Coordinates of C-alpha atoms and ligand atoms in Angstrom, one line a residue:
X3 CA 18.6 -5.7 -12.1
X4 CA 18.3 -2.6 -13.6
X5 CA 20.1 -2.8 -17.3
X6 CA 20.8 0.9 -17.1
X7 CA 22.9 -0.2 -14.1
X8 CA 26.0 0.9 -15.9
X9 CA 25.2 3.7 -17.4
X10 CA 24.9 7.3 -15.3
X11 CA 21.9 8.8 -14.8
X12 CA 19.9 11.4 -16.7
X13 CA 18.6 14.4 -15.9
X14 CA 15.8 16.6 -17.0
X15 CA 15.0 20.3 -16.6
X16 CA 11.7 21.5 -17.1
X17 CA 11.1 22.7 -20.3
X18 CA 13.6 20.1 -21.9
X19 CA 13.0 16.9 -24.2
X20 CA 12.2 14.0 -22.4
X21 CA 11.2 16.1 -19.0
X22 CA 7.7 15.3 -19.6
X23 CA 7.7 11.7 -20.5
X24 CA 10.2 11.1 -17.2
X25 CA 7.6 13.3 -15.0
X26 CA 4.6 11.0 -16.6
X27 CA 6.7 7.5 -15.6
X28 CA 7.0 8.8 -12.1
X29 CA 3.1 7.6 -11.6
X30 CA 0.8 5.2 -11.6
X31 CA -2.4 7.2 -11.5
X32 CA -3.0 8.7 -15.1
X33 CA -4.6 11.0 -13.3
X34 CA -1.1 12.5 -13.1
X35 CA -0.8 16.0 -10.7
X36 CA -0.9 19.1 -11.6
X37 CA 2.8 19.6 -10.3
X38 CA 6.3 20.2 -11.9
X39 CA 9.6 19.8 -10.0
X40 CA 12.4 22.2 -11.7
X41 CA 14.8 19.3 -12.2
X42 CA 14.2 15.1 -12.8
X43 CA 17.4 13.0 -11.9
X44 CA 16.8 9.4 -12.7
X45 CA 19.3 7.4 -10.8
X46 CA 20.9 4.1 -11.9
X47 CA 23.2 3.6 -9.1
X48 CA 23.2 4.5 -5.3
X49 CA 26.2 6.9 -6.3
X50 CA 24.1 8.6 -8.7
X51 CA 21.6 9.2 -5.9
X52 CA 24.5 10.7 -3.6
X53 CA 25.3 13.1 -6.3
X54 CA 22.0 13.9 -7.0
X55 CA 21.4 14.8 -3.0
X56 CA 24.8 16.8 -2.7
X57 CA 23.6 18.5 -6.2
X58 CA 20.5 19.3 -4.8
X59 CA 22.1 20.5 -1.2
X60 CA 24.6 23.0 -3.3
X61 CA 21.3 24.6 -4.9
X62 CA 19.3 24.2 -1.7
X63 CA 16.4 22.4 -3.4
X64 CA 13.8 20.6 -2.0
X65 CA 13.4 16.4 -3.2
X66 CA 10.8 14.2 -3.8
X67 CA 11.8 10.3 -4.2
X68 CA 10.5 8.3 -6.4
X69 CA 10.3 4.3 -6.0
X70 CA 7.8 3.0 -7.7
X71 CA 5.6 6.1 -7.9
X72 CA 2.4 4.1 -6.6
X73 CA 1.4 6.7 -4.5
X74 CA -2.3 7.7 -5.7
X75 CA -1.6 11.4 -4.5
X76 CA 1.2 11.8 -6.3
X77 CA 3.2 12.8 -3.2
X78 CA 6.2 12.5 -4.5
X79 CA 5.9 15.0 -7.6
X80 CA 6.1 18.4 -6.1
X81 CA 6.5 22.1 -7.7
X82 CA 9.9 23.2 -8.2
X83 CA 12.7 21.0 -6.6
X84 CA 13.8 18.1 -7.4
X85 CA 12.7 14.7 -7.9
X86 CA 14.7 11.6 -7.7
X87 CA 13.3 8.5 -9.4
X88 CA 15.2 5.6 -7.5
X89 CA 13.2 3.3 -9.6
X90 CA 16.3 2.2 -11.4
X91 CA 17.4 0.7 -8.5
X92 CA 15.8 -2.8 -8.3
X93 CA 18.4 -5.3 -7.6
X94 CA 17.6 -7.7 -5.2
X95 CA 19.2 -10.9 -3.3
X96 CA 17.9 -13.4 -1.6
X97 CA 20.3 -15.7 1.1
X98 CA 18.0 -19.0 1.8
X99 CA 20.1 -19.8 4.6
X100 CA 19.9 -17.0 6.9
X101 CA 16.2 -16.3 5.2
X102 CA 17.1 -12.9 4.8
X103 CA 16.5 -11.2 1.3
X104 CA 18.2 -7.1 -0.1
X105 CA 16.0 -5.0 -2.0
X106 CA 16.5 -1.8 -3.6
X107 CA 13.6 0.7 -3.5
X108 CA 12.7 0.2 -6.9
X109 CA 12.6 -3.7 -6.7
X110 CA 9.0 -4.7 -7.3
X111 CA 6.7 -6.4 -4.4
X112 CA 4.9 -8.8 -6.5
X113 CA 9.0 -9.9 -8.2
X114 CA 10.0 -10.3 -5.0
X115 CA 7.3 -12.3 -3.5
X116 CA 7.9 -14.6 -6.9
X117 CA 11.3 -15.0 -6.3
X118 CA 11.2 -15.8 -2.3
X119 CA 8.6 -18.5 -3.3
X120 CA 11.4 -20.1 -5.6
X121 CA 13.5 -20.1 -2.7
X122 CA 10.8 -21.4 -0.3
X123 CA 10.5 -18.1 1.3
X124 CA 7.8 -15.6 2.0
X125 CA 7.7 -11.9 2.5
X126 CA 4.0 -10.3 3.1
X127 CA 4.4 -8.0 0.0
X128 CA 1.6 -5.3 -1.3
X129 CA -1.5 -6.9 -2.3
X130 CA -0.7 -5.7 -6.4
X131 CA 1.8 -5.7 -9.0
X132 CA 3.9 -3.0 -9.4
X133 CA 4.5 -1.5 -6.0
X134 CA 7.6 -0.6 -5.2
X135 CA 9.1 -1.7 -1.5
X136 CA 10.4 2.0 -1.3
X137 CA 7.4 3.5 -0.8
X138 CA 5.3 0.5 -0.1
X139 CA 8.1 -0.2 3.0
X140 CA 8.2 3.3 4.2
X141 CA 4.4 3.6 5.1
X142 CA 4.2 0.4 7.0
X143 CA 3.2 -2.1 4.1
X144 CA -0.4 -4.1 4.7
X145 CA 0.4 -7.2 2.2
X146 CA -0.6 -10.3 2.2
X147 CA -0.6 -12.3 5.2
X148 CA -0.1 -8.8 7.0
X149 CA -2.3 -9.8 9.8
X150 CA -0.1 -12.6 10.8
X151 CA 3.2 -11.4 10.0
X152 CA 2.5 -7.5 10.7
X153 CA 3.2 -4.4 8.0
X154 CA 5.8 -5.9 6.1
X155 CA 8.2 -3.0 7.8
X156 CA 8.2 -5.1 10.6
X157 CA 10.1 -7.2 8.8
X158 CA 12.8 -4.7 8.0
X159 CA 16.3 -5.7 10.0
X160 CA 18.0 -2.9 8.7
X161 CA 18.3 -0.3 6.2
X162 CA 21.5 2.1 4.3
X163 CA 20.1 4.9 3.3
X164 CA 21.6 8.6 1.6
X165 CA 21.2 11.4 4.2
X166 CA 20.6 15.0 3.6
X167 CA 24.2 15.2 3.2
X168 CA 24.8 13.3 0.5
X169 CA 26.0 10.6 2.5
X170 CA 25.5 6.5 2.2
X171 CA 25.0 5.2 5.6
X172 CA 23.5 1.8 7.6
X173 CA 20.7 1.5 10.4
X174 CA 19.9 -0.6 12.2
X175 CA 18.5 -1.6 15.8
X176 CA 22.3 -0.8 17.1
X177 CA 23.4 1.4 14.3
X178 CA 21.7 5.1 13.4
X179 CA 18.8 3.3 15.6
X180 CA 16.7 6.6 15.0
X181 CA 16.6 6.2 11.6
X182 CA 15.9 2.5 11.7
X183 CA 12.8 3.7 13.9
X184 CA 11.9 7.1 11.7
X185 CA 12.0 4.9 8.2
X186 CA 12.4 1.7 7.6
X187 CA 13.3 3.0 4.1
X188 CA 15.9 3.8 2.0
X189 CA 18.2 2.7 -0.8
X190 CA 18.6 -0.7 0.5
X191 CA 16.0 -2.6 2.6
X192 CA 17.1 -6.2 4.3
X193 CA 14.1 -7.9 5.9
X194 CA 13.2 -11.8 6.2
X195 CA 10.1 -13.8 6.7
X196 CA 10.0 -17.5 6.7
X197 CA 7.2 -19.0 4.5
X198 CA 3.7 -19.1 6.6
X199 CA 4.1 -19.9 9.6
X200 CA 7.9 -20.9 10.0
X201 CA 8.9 -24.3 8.5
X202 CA 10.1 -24.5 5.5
X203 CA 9.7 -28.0 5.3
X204 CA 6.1 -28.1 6.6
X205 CA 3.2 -28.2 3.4
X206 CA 2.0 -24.6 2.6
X207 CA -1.5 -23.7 1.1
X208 CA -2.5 -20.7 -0.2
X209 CA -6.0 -20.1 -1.5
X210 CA -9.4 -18.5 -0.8
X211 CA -12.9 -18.7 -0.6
X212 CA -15.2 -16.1 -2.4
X213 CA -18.8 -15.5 -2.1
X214 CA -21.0 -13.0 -4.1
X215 CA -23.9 -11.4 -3.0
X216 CA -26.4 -8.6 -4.8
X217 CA -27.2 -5.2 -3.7
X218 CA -30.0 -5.9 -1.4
X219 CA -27.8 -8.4 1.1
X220 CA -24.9 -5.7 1.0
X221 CA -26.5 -4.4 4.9
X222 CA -26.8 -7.8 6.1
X223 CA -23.4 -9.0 4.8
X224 CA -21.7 -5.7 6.0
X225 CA -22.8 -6.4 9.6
X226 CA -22.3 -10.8 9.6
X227 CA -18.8 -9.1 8.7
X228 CA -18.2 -6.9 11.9
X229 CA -19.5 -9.4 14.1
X230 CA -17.0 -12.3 12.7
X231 CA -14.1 -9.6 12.4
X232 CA -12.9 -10.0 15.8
X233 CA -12.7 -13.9 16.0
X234 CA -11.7 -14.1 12.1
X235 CA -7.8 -16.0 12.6
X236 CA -5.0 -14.2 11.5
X237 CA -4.4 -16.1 8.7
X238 CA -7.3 -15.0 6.8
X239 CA -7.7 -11.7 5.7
X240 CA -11.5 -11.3 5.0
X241 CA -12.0 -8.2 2.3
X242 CA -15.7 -6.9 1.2
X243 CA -15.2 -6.0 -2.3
X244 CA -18.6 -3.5 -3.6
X245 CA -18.7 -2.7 -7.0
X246 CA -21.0 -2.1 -9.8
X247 CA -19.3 -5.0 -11.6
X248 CA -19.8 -8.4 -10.0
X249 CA -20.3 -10.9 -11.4
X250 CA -23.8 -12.9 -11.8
X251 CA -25.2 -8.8 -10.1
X252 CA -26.6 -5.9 -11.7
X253 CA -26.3 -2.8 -9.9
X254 CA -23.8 -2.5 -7.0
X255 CA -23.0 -6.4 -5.7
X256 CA -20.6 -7.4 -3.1
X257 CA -18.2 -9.7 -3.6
X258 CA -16.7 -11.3 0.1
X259 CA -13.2 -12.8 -0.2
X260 CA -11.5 -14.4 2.1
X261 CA -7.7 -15.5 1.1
X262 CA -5.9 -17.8 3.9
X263 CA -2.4 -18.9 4.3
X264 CA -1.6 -21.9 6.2
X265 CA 0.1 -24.8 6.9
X266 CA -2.1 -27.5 5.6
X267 CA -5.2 -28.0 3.5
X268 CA -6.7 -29.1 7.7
X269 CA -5.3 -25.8 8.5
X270 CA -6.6 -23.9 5.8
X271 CA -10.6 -25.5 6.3
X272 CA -10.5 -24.9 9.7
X273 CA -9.0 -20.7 9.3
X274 CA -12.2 -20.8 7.1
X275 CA -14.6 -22.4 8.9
X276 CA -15.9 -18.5 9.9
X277 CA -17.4 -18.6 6.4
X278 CA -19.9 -21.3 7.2
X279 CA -22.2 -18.7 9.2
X280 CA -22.0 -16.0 6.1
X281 CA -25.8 -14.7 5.3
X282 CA -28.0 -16.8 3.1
X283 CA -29.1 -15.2 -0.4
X284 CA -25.4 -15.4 -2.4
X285 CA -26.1 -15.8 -5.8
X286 CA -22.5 -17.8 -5.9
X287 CA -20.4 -19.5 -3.3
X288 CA -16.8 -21.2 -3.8
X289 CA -15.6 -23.8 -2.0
X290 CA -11.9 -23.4 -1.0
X291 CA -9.6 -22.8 -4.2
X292 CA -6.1 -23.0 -3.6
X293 CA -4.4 -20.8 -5.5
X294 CA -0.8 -19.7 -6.3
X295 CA 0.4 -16.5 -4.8
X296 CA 0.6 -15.1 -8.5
X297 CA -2.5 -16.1 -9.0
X298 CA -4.4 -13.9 -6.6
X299 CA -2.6 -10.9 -7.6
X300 CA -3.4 -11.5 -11.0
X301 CA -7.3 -11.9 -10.0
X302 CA -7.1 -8.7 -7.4
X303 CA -5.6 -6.7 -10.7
X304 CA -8.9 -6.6 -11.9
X305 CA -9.6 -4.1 -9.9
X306 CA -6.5 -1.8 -10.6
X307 CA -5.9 -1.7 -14.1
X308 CA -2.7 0.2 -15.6
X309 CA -3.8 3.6 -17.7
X310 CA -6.4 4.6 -16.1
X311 CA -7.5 7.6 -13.3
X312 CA -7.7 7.3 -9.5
X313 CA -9.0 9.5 -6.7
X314 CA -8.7 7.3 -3.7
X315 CA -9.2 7.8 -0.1
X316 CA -9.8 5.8 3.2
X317 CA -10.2 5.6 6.7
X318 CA -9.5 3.1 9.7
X319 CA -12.5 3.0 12.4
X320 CA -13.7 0.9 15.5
X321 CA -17.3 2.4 15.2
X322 CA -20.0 0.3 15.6
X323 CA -21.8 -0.9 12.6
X324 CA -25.3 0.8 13.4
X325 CA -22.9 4.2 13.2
X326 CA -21.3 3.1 10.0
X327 CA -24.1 1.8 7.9
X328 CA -25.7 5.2 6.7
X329 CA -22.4 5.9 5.3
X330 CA -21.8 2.7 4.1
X331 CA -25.7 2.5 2.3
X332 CA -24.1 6.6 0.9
X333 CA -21.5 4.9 -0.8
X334 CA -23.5 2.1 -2.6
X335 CA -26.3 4.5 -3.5
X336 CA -23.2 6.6 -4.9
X337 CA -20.7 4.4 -6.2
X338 CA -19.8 5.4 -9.5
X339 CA -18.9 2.5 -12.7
X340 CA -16.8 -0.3 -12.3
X341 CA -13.4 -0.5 -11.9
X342 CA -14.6 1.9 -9.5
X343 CA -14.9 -0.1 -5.5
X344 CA -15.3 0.2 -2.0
X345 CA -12.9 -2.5 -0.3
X346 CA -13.7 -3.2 3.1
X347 CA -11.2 -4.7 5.1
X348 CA -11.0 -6.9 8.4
X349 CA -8.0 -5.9 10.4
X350 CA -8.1 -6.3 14.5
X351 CA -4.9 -5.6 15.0
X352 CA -3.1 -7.1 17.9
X353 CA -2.9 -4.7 21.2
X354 CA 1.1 -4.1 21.0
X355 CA 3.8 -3.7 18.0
X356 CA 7.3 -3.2 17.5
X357 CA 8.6 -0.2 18.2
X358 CA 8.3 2.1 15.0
X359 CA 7.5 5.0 12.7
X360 CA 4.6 3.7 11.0
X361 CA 1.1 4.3 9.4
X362 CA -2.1 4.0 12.4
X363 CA -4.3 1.0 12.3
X364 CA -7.6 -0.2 13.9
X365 CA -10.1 -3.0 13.6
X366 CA -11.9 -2.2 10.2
X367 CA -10.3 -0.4 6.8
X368 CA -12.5 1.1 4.8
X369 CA -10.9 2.5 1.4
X370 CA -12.8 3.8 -1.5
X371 CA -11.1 4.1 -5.3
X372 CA -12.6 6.4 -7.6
X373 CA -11.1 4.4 -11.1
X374 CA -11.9 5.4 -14.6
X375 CA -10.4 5.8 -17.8
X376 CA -11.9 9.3 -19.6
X377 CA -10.9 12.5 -18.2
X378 CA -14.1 14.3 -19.4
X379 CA -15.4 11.6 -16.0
X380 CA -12.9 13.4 -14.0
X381 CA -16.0 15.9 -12.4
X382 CA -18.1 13.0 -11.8
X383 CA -15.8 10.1 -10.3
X384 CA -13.0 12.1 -8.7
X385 CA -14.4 13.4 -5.9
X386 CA -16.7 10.6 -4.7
X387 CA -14.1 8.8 -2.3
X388 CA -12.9 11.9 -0.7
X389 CA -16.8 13.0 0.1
X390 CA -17.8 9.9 0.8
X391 CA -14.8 9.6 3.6
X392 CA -15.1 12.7 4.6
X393 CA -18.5 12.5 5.5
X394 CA -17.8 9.5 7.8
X395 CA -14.8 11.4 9.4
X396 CA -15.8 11.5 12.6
X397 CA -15.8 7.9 12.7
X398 CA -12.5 7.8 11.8
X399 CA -9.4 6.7 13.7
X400 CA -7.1 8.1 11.2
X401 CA -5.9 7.4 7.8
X402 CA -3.7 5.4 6.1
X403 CA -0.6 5.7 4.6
X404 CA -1.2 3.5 1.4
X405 CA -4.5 4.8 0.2
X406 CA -3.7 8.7 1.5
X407 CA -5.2 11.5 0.4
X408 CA -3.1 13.8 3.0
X409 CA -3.0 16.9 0.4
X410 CA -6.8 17.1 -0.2
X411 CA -7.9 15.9 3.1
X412 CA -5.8 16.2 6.1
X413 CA -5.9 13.7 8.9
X414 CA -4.3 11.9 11.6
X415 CA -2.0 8.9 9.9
X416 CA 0.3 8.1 13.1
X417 CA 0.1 8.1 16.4
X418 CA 0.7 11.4 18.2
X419 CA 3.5 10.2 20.3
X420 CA 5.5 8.7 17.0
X421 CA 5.1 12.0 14.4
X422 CA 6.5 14.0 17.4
X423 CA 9.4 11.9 17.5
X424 CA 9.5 11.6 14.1
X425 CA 8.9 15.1 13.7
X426 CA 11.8 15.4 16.4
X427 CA 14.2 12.7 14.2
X428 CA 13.6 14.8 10.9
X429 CA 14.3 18.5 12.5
X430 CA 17.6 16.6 14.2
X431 CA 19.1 14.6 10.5
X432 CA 17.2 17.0 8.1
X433 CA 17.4 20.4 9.6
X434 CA 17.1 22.0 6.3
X435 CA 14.4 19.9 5.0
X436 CA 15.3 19.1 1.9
X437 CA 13.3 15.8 1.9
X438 CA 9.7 16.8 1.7
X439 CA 6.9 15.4 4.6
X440 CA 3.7 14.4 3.5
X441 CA 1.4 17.1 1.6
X442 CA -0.6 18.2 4.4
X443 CA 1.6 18.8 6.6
X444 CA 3.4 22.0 7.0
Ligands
FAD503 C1 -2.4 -0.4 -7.5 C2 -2.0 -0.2 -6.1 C3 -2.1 -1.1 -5.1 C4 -1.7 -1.0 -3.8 N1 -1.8 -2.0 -2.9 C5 -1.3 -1.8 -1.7 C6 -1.3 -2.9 -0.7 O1 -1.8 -4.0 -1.0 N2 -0.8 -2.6 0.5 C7 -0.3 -1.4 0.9 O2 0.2 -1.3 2.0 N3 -0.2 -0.4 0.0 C8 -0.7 -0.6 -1.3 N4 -0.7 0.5 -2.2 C9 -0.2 1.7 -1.7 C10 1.3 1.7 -1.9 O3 1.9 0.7 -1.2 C11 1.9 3.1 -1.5 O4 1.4 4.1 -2.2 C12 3.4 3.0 -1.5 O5 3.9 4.2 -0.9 C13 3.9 3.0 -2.9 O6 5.2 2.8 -3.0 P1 6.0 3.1 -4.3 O7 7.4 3.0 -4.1 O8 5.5 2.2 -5.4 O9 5.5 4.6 -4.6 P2 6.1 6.0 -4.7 O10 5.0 6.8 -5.3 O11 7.4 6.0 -5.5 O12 6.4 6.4 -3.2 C14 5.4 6.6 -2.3 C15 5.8 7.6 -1.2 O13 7.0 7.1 -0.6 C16 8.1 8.1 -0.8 N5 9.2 7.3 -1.2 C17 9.3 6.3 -2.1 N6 10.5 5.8 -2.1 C18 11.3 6.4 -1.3 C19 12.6 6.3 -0.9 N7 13.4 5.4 -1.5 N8 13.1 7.2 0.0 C20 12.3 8.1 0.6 N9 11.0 8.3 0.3 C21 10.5 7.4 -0.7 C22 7.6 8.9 -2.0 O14 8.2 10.2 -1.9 C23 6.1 9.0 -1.8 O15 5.8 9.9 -0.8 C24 -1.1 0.3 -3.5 C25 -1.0 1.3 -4.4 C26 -1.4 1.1 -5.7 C27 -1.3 2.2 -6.7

């Protein structure tokens, strides 16, 4: 918890000591935007944010919230207004009995993940450090073990949440049901996942298998991948990492990883069996590590280090692989330095979901991160992702939510039926829109 927990929370105008260093906490992404809310209210307590809202309310400004300012865009940090940095609140609980655990937005995904797996528990949490279940919740959450368990929102049994008013309340599936549909999000989330699949008593291995490949089996290795997506099992997650910094590769290399969760070591060789028809011509191939769950988000840090700049951007497609190669052949001949990437992911989702507010998805994820650490690089790394992307648009399904780039390049990141309702829940509990939608969107 929080050990400001007791004491109220501080405020910052623009122009005043402090304002600048509390704008600069509020992100990730060095690369912070060019934008300056009038007022910065760092909460420590859920009354702090209820004051904060009716404050805001009685001077009819617009908010921003803050979790745990992941966002790459920096949606959160608009001009004028005011934004509320809810990062404080990070309590969390976890009740092994009814394998239910309560979050605040600011609690960490990684902490939480490390303190279910004390408890035997399992939660599919953001694939990195430092992500914040406010945000991460809120636009559907693709963590680990995602393609088993769903987005992690699916998780979500309920929610309390401040309203435009000011006021605390609860949602549920029987209580403010609209809300629980529109969000997911909130002050306080309450979710539960058993660990992988169900039995707590059963064994449980975690691991992956990694091979590498160099820049001239990137084409082959690209295509082996969309023909295995479909049949990979859903306890894999098979991810193409290209970068210019792999090891045993000069140039651009490719780097195919393929984390499983399962129930046995049996379990785990047969999930990964798939691998066994990967193209010929790696320069390295692992057999299956296991590997502690802290372990592979320390390993997938590598790729996301803290201080530096981002300009990130993605899309979701079903397109064949013929379409997609000339774009995919664009960004290798492109990609800029290491820790700069293109991460391919294997999704198929399944045909139906729950019933919810949340980002689209389709069979394949492709998401590109401009990373580096000089801002005199900014003219020649910053806009490779979005050009690259938007040059493959009209292969695109849609966008989403966790790599978005909504301000710079509009697209479609839910489905039309749900951002009318959505749209429709909004105009209904926040007729004055004080909460701010995505950039993008009027
Ligand atoms: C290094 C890195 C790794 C990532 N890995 C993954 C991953 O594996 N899977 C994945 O799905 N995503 C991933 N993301 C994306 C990340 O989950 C999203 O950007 C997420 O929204 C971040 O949540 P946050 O609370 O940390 O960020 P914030 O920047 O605080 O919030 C993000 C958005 O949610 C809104 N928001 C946040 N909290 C609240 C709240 N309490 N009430 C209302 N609105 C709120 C903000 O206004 C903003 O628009 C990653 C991002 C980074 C930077």
């Amino acid at each position: 918890m929080s050990t400001e927990r007791n004491k109220p929370g501080r405020t910052f105008r623009r122009g005043e000591d402090g304002y600048e260093q509390a704008r600069r906490e509020c992100s990730f992404n060095a690369r912070l935007a060019e934008r300056y809310p009038d007022i910065i209210v760092q909460a420590n307590t859920v009354a702090d944010v209820q004051a904060a809202v009716k404050a805001a309310k009685r001077d009819a400004m617009s908010i921003g919230v803050r979790s745990g300012g992941h966002s790459w865009a920096g949606n959160h940090v608009r001009d004028g207004g005011m934004l509320l940095d809810v990062s404080r609140l990070d309590d969390m609980a976890i009740d092994g009995k009814t394998m239910t655990a309560t979050a605040g937005p600011g609690a960490g995904g990684h902490t939480l993940a490390m303190a279910l797996a004390k408890a035997g528990l399992f939660f599919p949490a953001g694939h990195c450090k430092g992500v914040c279940v406010g945000g991460y919740l809120l636009q559907g959450g693709f963590g680990w073990h995602s393609r088993e368990l769903g987005p992690a929102v699916e998780s979500v049994l309920a929610i309390d949440y401040v309203d435009a008013d000011g006021e605390l309340r609860h949602a549920s599936a029987t209580e403010n049901a609209d809300m629980y549909w529109a969000a997911r999000g909130g002050p306080d989330f309450r979710r539960r996942h058993p660990v992988p699949p169900s039995a707590l008593s059963a064994p449980r291995v975690m691991g992956l298998k990694v091979a590498i490949y160099p820049g001239d089996r990137i084409e082959e290795v690209f295509r082996w991948a969309h023909r295995v997506g479909p049949e990979v099992p859903k306890a894999v997650e098979l991810m193409l990492i290209m970068s210019r910094q792999i090891p045993l590769v000069r140039g651009p290399g490719l780097m195919v990883i393929a984390p499983v969760f399962a129930n046995s070591l049996a379990e785990a060789r047969k999930a990964l069996a798939f691998m066994k028809s990967r193209p010929g011509g790696a320069r390295l191939a692992l057999p299956f590590v296991p590997m502690k769950q802290d372990w592979m988000y320390t390993r997938t840090m590598d790729h996301y280090p803290d201080g530096h700049r981002y300009a990130v951007d993605n899309m979701w497609t079903h397109a064949s692989i013929d379409d997609l190669m000339p774009g995919i052949r664009r960004i290798a001949e492109t990609l800029p330095s290491a820790p700069s990437h293109m991460l391919r992911m294997n999704w198929s989702p399944p045909k139906t979901r729950s019933d919810m507010a949340y980002s689209v998805e389709d069979d394949t994820y492709i998401a590109l991160y401009g990373v580096w650490k000089d801002a005199a690089d900014d003219a020649r790394i910053a806009s490779w992702a979005e050009q690259n992307m938007a040059a493959m648009a009209h292969l695109a399904t849609g966008m989403q939510l966790a790599d978005e780039n909504l301000g710079r390049r509009p697209a479609r990141f839910m489905r039309e039926d749900h951002l009318a309702r959505l749209d429709g829940i909004r105009s209904l509990r926040d007729p004055d829109g004080r909460f701010h939608p995505y950039m993008g969107r009027p």
